[in-house]
XYZ file of C-alpha atoms in Angstrom:
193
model
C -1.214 14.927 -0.305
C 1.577 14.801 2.032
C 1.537 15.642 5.936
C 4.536 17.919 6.415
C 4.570 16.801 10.246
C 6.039 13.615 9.090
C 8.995 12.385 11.316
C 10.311 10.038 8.669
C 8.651 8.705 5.631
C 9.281 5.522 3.428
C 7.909 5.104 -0.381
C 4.306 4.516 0.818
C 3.834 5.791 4.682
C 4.396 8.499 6.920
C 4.923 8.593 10.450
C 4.190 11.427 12.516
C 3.482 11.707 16.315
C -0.225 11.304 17.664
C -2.358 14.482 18.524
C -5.137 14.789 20.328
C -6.997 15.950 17.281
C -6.687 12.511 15.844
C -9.120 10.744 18.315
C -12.131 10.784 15.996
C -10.278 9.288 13.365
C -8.046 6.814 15.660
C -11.415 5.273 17.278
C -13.263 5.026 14.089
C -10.327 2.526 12.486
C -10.227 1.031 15.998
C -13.933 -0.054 16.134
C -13.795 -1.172 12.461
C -11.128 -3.381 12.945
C -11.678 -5.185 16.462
C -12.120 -8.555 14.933
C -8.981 -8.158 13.573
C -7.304 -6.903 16.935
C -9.294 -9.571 18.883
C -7.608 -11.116 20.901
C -4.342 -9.500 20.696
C -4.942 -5.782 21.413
C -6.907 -3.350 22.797
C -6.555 0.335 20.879
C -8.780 2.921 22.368
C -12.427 2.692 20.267
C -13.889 6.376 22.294
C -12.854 9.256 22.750
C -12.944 9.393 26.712
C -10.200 6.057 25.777
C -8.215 7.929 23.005
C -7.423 11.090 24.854
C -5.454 9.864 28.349
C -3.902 7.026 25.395
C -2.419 9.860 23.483
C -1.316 12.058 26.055
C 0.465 9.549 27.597
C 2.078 8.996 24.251
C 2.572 13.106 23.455
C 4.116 13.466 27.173
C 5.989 10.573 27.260
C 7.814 11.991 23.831
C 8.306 14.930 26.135
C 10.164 12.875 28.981
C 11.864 10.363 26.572
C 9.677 7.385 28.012
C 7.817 6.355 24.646
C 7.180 7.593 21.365
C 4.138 7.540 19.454
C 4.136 7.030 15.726
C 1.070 7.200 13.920
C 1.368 5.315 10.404
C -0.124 7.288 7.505
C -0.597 6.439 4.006
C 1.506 9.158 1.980
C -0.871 9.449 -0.493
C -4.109 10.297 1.541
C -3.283 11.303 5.176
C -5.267 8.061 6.282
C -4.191 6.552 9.256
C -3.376 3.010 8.693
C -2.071 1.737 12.054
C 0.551 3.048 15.035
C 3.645 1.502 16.472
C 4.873 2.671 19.467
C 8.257 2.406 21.564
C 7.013 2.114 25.376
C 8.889 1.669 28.746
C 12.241 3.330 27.040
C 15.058 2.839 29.650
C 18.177 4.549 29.248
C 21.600 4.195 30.895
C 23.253 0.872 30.597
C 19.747 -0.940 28.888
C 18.818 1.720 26.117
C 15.806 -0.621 25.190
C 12.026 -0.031 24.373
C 9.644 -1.997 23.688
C 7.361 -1.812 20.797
C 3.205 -1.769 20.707
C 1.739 -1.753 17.650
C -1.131 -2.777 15.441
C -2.616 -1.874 11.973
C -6.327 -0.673 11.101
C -8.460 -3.176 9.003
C -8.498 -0.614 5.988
C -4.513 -1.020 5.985
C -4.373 -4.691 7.150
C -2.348 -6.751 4.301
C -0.825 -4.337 2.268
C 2.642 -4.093 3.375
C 2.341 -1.011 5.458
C 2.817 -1.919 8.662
C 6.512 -3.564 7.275
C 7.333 -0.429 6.030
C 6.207 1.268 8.899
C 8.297 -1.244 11.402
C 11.442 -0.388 9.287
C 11.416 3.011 9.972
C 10.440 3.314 13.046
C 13.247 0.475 13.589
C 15.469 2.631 11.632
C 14.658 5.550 13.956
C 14.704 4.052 16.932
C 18.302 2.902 16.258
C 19.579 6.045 14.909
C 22.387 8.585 17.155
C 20.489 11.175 18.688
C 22.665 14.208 16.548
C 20.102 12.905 13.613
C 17.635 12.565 15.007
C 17.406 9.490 16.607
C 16.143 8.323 19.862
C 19.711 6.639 20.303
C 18.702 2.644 21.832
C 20.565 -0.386 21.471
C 17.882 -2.785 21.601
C 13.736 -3.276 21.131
C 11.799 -5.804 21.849
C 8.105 -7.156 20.853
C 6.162 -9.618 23.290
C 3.632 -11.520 21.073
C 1.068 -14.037 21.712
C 1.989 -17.562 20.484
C -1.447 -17.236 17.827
C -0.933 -14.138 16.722
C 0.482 -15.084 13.361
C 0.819 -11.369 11.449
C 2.182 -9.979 14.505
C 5.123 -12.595 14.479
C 5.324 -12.647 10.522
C 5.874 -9.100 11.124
C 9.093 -9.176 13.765
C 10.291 -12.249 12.012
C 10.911 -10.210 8.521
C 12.525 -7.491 10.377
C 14.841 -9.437 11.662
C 13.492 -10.157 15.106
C 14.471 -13.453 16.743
C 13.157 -15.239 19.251
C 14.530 -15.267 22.769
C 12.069 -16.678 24.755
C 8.747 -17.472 26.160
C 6.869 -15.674 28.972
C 3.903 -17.268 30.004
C 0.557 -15.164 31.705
C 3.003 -12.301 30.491
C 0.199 -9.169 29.898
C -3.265 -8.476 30.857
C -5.294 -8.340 26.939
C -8.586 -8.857 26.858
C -9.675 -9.579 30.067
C -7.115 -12.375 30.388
C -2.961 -12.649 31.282
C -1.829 -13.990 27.865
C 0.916 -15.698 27.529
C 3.614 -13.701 24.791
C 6.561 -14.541 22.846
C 9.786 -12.301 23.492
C 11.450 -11.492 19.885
C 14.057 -8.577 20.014
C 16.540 -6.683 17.921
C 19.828 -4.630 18.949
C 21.613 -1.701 16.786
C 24.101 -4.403 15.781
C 21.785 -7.252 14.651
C 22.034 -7.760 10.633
C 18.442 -6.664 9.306
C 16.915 -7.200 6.403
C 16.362 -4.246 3.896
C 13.184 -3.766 1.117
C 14.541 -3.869 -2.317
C 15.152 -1.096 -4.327
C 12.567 0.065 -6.726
């Protein structure tokens, strides 16, 4: 089955923007997997959380702030995880920076890499294809959070710095890593089949 909403798709996921019609689905993965998330993120697990989450999301595609992208699995629809491009400042910085987490179900499987490359990809693409048209992204990480940092690492994130008491997670300011990537930086690319 294939989801012909999809923005971009690689051999084994689809992303497509978040709707409000996904909440039910959304929460469900997000209560399965909060040991996983715990204590690194936060996804909305309700559906009084889920819907001001994805409007932000569906009206900040609308003013160019962020963009939403809901990973799917090609082959069922599923929704295996989300990475998003928030705080997207244009002019001279044309940088975002990038939320993201996958569902339990999904968790291991390579998905989330794929995902990350396209949305990469995307991200770093002209606008006349498509593209949102940035020069850089970044990804602040907790220190612990080892699939998180796995994750950047492979797609050819490096390391730039450390911020300590950096975001509010969990009920506590957590200190996070600062990894980033520009449009220039070499990257890494899957094999071919």
């Amino acid at each position: 089955m294939s989801f012909s909403a999809y923005l971009c798709e690689g051999p084994r996921v689809g992303l497509r923007p978040f709707r409000l019609a996904d909440g039910p689905e959304f929460t469900a993965r997000a209560r399965e997997s909060r040991a996983l998330h715990h204590p690194w993120l936060a996804p909305p697990t309700t559906p009084e959380e889920y819907e001001p989450y994805a409007r932000r999301l569906i009206e900040g595609e609308e003013d160019g702030a962020r963009a939403g992208h809901l990973v799917c699995e090609r082959e069922t629809g599923a929704i295996g995880g989300f990475v998003n491009i928030n705080n997207i400042v244009r002019g001279a910085f044309q940088c975002g920076a990038l939320g993201y987490g996958a569902f339990a179900h999904a968790a291991g499987r390579g998905l989330m890499r794929e995902a990350l490359g396209l949305v990469v990809d995307h991200a770093f693409a002209p606008a006349d294809e498509g593209g949102l048209a940035l020069h850089r992204l970044e990804a602040n990480i907790q220190p612990g959070n080892a699939a998180s940092l796995a994750l950047v690492r492979g797609a050819g994130f490096r390391l730039e710095g450390f911020s300590p008491e950096f975001l509010y997670v969990e009920g506590a300011w957590r200190d996070h890593e600062r990894w980033a990537l520009t449009a220039a930086t070499p990257r890494p690319r899957p094999e071919s089949a």
